[in-house]
Short mmCIF file of N, CA and C in Angstrom, two decimals:
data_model
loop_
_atom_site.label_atom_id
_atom_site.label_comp_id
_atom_site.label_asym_id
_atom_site.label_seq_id
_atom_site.Cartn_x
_atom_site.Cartn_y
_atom_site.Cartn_z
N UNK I 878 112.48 6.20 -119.02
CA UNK I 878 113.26 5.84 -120.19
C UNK I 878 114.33 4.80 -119.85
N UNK I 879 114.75 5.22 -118.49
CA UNK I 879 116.21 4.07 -118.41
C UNK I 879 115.17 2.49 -118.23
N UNK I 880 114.16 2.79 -117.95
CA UNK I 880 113.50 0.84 -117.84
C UNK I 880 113.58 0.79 -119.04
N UNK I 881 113.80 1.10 -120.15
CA UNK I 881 113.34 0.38 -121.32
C UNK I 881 114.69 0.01 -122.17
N UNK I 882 115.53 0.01 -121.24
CA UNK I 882 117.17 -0.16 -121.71
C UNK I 882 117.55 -1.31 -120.77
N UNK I 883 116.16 -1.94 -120.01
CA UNK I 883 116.15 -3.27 -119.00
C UNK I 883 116.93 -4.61 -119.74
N UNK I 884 116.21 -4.82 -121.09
CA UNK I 884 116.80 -6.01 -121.80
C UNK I 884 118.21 -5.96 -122.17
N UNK I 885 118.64 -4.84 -122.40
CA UNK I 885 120.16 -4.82 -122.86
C UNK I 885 121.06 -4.82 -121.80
N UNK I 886 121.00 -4.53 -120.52
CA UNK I 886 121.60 -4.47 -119.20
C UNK I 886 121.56 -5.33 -118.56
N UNK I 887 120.35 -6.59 -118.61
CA UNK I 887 120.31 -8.27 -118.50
C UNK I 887 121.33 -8.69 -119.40
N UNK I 888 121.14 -8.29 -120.96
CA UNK I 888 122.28 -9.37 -121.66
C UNK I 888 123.53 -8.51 -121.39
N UNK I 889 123.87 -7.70 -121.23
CA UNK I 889 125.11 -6.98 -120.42
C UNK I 889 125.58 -7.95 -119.17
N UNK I 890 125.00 -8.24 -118.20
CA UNK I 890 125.27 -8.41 -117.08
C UNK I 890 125.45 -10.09 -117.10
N UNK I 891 124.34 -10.68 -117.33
CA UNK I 891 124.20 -11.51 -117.26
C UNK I 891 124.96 -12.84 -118.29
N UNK I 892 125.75 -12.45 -119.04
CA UNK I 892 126.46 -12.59 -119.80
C UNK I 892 127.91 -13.21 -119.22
N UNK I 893 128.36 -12.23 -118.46
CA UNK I 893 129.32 -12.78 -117.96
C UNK I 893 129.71 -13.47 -116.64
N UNK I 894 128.27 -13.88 -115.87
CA UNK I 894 128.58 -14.18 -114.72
C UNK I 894 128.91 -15.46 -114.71
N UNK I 895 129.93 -16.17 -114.15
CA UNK I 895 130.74 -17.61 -114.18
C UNK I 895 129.86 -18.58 -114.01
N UNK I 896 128.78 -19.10 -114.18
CA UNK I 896 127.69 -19.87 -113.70
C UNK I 896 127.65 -21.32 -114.28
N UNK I 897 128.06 -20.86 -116.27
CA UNK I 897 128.01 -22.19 -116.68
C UNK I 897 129.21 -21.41 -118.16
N UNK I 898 128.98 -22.82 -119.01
CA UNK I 898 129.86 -21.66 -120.26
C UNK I 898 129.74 -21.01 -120.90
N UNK I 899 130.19 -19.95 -121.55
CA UNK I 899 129.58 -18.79 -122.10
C UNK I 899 128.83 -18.68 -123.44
N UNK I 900 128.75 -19.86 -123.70
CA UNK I 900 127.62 -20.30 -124.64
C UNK I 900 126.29 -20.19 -123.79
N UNK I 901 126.52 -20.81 -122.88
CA UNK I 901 124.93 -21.46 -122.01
C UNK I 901 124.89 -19.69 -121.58
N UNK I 902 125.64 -19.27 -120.75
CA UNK I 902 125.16 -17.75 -120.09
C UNK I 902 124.60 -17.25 -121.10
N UNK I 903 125.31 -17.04 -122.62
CA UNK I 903 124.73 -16.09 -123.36
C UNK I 903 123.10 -16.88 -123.59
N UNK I 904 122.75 -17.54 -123.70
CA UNK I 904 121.73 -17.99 -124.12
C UNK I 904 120.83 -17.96 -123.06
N UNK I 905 121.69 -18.10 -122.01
CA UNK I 905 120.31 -17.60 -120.60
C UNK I 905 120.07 -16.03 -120.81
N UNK I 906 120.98 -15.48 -121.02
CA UNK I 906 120.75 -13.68 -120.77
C UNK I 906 119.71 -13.34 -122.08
N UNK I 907 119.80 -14.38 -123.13
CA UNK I 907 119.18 -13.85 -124.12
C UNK I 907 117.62 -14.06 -123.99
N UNK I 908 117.43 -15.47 -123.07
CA UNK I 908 115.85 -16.27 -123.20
C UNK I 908 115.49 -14.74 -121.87
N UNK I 909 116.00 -14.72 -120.68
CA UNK I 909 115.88 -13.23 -119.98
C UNK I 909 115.26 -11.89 -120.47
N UNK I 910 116.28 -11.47 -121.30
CA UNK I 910 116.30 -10.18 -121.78
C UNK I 910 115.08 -10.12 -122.91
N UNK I 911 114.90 -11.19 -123.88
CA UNK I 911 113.71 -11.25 -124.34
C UNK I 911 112.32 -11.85 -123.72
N UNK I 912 112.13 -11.92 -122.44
CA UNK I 912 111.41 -12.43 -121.59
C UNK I 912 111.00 -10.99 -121.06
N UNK I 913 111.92 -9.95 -120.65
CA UNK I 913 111.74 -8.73 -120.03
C UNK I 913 111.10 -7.78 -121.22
N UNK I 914 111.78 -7.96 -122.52
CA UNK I 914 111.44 -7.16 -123.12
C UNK I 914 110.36 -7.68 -123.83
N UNK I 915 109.37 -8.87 -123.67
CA UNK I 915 107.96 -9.19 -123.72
C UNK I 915 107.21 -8.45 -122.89
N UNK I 916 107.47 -8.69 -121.91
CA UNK I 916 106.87 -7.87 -120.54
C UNK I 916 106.76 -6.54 -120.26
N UNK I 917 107.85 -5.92 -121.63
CA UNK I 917 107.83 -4.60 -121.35
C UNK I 917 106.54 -4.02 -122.67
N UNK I 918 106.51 -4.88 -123.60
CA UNK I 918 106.00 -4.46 -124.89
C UNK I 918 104.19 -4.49 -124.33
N UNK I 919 104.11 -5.09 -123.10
CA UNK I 919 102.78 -5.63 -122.60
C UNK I 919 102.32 -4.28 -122.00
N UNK I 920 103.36 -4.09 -121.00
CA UNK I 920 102.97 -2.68 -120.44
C UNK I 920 103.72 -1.55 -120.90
N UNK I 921 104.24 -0.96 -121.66
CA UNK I 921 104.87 0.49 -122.16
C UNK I 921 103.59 0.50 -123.30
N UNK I 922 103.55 2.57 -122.40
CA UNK I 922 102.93 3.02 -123.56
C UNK I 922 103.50 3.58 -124.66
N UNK I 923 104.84 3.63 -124.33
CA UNK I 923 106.21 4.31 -125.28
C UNK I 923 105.99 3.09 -126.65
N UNK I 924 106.01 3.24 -127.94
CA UNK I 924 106.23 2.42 -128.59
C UNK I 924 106.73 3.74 -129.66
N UNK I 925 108.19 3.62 -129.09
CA UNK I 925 109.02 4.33 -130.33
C UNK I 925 110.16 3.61 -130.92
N UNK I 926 111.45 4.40 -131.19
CA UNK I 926 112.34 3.75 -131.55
C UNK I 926 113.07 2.38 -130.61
N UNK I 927 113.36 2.81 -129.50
CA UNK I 927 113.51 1.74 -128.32
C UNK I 927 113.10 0.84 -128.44
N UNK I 928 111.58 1.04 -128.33
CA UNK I 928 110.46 -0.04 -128.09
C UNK I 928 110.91 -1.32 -129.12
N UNK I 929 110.41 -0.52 -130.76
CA UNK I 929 110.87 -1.51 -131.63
C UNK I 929 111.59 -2.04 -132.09
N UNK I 930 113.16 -1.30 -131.48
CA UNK I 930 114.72 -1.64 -131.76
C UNK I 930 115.08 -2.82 -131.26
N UNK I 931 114.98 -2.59 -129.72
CA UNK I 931 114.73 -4.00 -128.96
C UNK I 931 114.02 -5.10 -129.29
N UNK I 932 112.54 -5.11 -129.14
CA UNK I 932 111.63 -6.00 -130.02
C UNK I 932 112.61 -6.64 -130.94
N UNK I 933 113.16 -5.87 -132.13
CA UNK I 933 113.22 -6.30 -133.08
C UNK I 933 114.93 -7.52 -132.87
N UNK I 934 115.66 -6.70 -132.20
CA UNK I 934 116.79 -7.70 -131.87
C UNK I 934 116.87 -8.61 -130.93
N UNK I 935 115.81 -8.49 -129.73
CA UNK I 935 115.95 -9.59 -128.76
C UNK I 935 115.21 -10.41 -129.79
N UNK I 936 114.10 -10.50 -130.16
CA UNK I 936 113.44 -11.72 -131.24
C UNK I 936 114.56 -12.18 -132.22
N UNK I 937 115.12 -11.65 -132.93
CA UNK I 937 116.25 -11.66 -133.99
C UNK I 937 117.09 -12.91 -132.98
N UNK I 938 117.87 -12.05 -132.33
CA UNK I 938 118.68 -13.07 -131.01
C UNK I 938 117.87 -14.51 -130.84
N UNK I 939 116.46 -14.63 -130.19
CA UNK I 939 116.42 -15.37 -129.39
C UNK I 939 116.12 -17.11 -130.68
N UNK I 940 115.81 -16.46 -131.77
CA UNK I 940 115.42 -17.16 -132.89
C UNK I 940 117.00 -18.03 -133.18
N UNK I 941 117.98 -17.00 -133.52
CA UNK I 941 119.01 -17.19 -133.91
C UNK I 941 120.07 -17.43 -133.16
N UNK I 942 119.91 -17.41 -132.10
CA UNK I 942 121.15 -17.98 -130.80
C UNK I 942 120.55 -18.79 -129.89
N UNK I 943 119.60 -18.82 -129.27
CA UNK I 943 118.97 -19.55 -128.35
C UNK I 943 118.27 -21.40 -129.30
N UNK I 944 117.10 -20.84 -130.79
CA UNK I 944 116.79 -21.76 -130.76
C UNK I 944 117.83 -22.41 -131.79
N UNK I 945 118.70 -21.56 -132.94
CA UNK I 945 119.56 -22.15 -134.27
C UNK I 945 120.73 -22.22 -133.42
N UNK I 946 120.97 -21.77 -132.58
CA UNK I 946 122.81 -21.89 -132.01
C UNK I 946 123.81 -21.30 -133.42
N UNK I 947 123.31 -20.51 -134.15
CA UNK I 947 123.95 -19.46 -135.19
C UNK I 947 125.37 -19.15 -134.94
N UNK I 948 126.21 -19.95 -135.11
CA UNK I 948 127.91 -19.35 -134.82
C UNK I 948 127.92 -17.96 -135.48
N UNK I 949 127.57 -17.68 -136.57
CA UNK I 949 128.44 -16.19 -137.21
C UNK I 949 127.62 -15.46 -136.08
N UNK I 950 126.33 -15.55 -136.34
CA UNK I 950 125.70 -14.60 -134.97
C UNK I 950 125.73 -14.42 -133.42
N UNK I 951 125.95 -15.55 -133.29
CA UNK I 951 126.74 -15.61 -131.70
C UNK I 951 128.16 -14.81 -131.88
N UNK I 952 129.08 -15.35 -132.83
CA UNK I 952 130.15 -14.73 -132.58
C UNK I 952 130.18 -13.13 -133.46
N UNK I 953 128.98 -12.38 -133.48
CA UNK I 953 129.18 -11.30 -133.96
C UNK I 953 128.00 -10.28 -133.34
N UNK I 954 127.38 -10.78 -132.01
CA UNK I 954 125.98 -10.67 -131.20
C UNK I 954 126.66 -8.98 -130.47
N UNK I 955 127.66 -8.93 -130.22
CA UNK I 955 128.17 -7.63 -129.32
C UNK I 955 128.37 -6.68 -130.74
N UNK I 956 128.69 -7.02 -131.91
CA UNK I 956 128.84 -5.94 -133.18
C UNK I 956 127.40 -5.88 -133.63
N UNK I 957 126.24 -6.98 -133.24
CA UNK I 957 124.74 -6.42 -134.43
C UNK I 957 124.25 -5.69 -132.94
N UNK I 958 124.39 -5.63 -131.72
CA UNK I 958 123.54 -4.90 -130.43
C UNK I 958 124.01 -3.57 -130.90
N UNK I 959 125.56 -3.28 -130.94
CA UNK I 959 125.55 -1.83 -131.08
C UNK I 959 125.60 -1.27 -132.15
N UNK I 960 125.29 -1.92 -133.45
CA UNK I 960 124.63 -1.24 -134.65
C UNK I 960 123.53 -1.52 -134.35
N UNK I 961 122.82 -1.90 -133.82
CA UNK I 961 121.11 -1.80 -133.32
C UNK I 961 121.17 -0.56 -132.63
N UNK I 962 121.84 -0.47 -131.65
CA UNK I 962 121.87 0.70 -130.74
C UNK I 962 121.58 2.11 -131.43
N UNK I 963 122.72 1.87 -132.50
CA UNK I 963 123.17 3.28 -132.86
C UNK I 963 122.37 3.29 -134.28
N UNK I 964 121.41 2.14 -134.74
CA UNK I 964 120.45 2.80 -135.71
C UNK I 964 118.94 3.52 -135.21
N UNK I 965 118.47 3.03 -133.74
CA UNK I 965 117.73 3.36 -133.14
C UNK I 965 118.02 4.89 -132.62
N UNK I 966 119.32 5.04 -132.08
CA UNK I 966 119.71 6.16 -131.76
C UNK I 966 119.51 7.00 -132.93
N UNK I 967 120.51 7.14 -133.73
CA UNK I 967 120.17 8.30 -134.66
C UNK I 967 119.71 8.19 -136.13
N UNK I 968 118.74 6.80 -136.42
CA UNK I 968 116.99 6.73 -136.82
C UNK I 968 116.63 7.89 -136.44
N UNK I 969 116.32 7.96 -134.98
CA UNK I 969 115.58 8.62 -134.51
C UNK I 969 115.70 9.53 -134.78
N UNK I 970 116.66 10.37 -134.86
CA UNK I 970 116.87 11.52 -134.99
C UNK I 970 116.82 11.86 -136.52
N UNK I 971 117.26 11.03 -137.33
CA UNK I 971 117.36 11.25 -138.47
C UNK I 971 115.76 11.53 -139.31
N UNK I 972 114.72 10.44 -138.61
CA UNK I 972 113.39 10.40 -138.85
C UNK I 972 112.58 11.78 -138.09
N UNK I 973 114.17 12.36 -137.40
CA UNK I 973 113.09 13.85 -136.88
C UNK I 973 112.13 13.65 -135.41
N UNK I 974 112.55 12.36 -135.09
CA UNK I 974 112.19 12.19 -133.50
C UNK I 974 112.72 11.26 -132.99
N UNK I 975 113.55 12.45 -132.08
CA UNK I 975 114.71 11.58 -131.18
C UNK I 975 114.00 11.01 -129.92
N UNK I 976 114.53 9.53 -129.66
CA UNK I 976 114.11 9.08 -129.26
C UNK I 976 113.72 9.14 -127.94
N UNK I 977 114.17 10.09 -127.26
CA UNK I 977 113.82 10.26 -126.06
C UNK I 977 112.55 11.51 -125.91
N UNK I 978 111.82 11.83 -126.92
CA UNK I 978 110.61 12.65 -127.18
C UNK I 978 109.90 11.99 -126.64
N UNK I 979 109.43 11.11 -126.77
CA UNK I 979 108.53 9.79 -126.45
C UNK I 979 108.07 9.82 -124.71
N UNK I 980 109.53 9.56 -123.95
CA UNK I 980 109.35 9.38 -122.85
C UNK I 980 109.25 11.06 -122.05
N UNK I 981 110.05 11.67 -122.60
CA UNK I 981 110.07 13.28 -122.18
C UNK I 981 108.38 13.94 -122.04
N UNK I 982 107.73 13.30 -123.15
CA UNK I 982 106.18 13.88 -123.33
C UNK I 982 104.97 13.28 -122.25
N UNK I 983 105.56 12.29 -121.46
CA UNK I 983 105.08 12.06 -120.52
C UNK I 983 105.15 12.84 -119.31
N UNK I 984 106.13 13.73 -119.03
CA UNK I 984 106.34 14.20 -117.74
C UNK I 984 105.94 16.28 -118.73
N UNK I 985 105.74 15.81 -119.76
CA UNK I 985 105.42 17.91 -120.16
C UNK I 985 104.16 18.09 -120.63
N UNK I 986 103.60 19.23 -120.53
CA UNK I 986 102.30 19.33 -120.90
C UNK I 986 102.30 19.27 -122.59
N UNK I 987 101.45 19.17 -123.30
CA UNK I 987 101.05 18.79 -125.14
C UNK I 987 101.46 20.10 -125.30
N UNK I 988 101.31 21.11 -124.82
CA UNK I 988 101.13 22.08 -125.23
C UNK I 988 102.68 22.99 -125.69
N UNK I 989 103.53 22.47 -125.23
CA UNK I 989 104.94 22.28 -125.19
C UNK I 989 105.74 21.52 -126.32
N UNK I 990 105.13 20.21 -127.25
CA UNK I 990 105.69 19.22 -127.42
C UNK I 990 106.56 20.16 -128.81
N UNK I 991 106.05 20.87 -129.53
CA UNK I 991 106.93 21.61 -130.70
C UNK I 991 107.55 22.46 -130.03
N UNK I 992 107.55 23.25 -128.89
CA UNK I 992 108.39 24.36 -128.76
C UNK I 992 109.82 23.90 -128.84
N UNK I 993 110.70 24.99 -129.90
CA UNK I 993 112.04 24.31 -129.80
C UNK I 993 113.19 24.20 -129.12
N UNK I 994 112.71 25.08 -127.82
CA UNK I 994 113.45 24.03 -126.71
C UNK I 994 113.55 22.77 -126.40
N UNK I 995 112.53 22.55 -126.33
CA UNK I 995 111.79 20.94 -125.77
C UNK I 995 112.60 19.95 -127.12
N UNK I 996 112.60 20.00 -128.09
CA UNK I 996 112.56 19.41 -129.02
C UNK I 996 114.04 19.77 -129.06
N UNK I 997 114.42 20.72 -128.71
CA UNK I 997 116.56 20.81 -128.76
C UNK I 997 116.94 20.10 -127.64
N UNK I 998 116.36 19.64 -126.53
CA UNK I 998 117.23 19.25 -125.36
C UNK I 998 116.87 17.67 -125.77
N UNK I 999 115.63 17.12 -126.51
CA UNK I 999 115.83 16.25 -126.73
C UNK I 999 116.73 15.82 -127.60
N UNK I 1000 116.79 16.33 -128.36
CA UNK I 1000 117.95 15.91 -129.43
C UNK I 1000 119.15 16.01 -129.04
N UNK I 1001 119.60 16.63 -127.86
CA UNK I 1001 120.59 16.63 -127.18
C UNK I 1001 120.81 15.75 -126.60
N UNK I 1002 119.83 14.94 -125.65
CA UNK I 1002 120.33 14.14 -124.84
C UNK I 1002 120.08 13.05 -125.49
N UNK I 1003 119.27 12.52 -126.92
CA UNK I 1003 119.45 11.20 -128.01
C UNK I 1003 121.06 11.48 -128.27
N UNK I 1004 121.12 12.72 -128.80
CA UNK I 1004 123.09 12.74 -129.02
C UNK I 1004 123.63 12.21 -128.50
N UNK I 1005 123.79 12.50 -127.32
CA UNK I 1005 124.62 11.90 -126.28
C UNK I 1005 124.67 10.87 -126.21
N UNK I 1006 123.54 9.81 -126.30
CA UNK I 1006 123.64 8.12 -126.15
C UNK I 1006 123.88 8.14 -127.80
N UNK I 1007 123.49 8.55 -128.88
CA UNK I 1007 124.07 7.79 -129.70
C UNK I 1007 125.80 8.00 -129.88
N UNK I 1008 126.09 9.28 -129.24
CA UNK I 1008 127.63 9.21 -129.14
C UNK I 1008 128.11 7.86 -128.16
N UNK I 1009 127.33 7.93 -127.03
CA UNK I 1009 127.53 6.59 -126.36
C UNK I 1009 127.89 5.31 -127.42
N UNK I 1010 126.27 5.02 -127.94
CA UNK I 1010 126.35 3.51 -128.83
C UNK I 1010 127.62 3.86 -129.81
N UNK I 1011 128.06 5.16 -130.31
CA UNK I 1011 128.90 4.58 -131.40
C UNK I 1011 130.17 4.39 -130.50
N UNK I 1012 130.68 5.10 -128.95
CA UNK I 1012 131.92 4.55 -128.99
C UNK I 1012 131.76 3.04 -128.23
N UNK I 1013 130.67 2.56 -127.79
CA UNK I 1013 130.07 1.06 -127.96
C UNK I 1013 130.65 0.21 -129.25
N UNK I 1014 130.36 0.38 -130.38
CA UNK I 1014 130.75 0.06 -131.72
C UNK I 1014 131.92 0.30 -132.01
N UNK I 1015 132.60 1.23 -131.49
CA UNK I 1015 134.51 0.88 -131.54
C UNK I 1015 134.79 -0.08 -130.34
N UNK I 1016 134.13 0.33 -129.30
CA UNK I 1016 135.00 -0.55 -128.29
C UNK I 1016 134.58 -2.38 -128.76
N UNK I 1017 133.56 -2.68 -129.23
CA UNK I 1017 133.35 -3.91 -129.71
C UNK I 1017 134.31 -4.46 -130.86
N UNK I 1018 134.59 -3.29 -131.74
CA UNK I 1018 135.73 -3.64 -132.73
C UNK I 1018 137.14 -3.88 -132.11
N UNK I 1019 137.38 -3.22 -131.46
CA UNK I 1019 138.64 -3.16 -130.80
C UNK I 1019 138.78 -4.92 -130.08
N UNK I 1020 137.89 -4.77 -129.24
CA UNK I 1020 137.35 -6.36 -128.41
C UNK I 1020 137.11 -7.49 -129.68
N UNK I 1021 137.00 -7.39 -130.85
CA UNK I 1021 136.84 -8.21 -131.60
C UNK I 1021 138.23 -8.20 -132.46
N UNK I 1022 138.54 -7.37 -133.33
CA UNK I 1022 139.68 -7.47 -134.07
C UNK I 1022 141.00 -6.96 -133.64
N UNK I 1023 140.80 -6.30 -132.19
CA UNK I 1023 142.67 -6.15 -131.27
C UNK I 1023 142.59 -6.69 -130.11
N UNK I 1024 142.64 -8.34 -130.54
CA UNK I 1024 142.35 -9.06 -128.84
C UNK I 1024 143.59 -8.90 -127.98
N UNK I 1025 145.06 -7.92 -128.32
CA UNK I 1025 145.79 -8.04 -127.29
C UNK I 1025 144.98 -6.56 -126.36
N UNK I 1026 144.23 -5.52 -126.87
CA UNK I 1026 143.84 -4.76 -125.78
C UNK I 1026 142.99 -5.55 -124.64
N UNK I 1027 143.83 -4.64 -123.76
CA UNK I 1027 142.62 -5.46 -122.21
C UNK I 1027 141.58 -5.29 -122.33
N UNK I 1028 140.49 -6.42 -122.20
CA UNK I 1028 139.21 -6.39 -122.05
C UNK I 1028 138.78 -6.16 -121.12
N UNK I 1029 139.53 -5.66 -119.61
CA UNK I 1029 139.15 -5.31 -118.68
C UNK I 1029 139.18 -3.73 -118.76
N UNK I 1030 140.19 -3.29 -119.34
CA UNK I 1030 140.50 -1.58 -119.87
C UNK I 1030 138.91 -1.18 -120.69
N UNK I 1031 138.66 -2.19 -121.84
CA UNK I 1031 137.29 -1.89 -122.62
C UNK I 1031 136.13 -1.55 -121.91
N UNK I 1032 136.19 -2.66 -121.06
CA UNK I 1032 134.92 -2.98 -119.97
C UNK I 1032 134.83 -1.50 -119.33
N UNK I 1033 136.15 -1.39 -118.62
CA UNK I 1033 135.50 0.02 -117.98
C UNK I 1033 135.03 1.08 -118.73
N UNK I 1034 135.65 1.17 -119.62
CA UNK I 1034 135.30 2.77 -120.66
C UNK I 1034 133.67 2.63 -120.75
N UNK I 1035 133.61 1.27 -121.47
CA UNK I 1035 131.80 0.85 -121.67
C UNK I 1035 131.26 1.70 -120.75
N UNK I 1036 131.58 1.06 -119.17
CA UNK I 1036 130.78 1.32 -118.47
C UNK I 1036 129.97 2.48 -117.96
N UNK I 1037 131.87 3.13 -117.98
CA UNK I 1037 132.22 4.55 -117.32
C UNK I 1037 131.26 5.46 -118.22
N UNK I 1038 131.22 5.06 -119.83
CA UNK I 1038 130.32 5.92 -120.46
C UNK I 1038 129.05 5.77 -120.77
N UNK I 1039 128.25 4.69 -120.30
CA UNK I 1039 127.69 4.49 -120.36
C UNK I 1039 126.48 4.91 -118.58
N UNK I 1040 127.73 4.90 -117.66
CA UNK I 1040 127.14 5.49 -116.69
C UNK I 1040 126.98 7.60 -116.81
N UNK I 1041 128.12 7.98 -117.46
CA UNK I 1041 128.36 9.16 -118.11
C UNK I 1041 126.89 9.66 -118.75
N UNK I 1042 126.19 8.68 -119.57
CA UNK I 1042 125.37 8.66 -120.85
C UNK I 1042 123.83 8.92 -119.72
N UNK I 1043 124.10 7.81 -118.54
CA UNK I 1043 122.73 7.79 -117.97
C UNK I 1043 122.78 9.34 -116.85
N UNK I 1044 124.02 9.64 -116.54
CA UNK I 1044 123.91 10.72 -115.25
C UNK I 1044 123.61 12.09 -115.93
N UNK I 1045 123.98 11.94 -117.54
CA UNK I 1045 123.61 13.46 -118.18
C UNK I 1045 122.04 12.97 -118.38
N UNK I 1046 121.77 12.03 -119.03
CA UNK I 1046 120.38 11.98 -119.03
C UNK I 1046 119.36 12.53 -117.68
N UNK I 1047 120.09 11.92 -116.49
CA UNK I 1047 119.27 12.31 -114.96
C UNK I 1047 119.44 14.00 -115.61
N UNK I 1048 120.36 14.56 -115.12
CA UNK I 1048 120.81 15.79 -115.46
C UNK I 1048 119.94 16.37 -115.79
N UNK I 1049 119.95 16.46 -117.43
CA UNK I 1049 118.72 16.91 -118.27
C UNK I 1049 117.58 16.84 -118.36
N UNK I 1050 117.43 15.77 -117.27
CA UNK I 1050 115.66 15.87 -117.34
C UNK I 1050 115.21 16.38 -115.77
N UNK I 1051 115.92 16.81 -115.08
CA UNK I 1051 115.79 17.10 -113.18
C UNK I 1051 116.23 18.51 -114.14
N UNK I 1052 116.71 19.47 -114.88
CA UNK I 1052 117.14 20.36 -115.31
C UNK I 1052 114.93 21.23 -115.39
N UNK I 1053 115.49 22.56 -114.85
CA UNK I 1053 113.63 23.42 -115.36
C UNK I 1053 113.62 22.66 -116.68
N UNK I 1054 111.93 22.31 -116.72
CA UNK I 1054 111.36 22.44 -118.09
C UNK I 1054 111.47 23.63 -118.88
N UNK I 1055 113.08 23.89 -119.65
CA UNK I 1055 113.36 25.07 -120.66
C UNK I 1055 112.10 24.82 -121.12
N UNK I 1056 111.18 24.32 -121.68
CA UNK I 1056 110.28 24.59 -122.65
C UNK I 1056 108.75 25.02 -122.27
N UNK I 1057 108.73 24.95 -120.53
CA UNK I 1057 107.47 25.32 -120.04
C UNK I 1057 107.79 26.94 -119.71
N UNK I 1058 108.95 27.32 -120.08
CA UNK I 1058 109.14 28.55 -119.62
C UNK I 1058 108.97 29.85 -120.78
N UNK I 1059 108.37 30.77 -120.25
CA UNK I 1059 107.91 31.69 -121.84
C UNK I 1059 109.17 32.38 -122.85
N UNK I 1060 108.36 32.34 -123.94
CA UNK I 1060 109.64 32.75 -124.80
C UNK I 1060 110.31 34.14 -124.42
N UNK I 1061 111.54 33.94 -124.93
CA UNK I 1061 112.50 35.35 -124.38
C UNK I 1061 111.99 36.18 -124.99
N UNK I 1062 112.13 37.76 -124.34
CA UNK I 1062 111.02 39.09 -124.71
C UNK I 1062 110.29 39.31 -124.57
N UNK I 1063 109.77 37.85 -124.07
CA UNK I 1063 107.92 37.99 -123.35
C UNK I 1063 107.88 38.71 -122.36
N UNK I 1064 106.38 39.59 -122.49
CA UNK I 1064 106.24 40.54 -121.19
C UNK I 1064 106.35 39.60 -119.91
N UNK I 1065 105.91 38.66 -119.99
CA UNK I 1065 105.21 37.49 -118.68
C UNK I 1065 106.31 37.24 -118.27
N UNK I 1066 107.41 37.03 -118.85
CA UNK I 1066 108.96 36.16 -117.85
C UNK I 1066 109.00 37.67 -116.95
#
């Protein structure tokens, strides 16, 4: 699951490295990140919310910043990523499959995929990142409409929770398969 969060962690990164001006970086991280996330649409068998969230905004991006040079959209590219984020996030959930079902059903047997364990820890750990993307979506407001807060103060929180977001994810999925395990009262446990 964390490869498929590859394109957004290119235009994350790559964004700010001093190379040229931050017109040109953003537009390299963007021709990148939609370059990766071609490459990913080639080989993932995942085609869920992720899949098409991305798809749908690196193309959006690369149309509208790379080939139009779009000022409102350039200067509003960090506020449409994390309302992308956070409609993919809890879409998913809202459509009744959180998005991390997808990748979870690869590592559990079919036979598992309704039990509602399986289906509560996912929705647990989609929670969690979409709690992520939304405080993503304040910290971008804040970075956009209170430019005396430090953007170095922002930066870390991002990060810090966003590393927060990926270590509960490890967490929860290195955690027993709650859902391969028999229901409580069963003679068999």
């Amino acid at each position: 699951m964390m490869l498929s969060f590859a394109p957004w962690l290119v235009l994350k990164i790559v964004c700010v490295l001093p190379f040229a001006d931050p017109l040109t970086m953003l537009k390299a991280a963007l021709v990148i990140a939609f370059a990766v996330s071609l490459c990913q649409s080639l080989r993932s068998k995942v085609r869920g919310f992720i899949f098409w969230g991305t798809i749908f905004f690196f193309s959006f991006s690369f149309v509208t910043v790379v080939l139009m040079s779009n000022i409102w959209v350039i200067g509003h590219l960090g506020m449409l990523s994390q309302l992308n984020m956070n409609v993919m996030a809890w879409g998913s959930m809202l459509f009744k499959r959180p998005f991390t079902i997808d990748y979870a059903k690869q590592c559990v047997p079919q036979q598992f995929w309704t039990h509602p364990r399986f289906l509560r820890k996912n929705y647990i750990i989609t929670g969690v990142w979409g709690v992520y993307f939304l405080l993503g979506l304040a910290l971008t407001e804040i970075r956009v409409y209170e430019p005396h807060v430090s953007h170095v103060l922002i930066e870390i929180l991002d990060n810090a929770s966003m590393i927060g977001a990926m270590l509960f994810t490890c967490h929860m999925s290195k955690q027993p398969k709650s859902a391969q395990l028999p229901p409580e009262g069963d003679a068999a446990a």
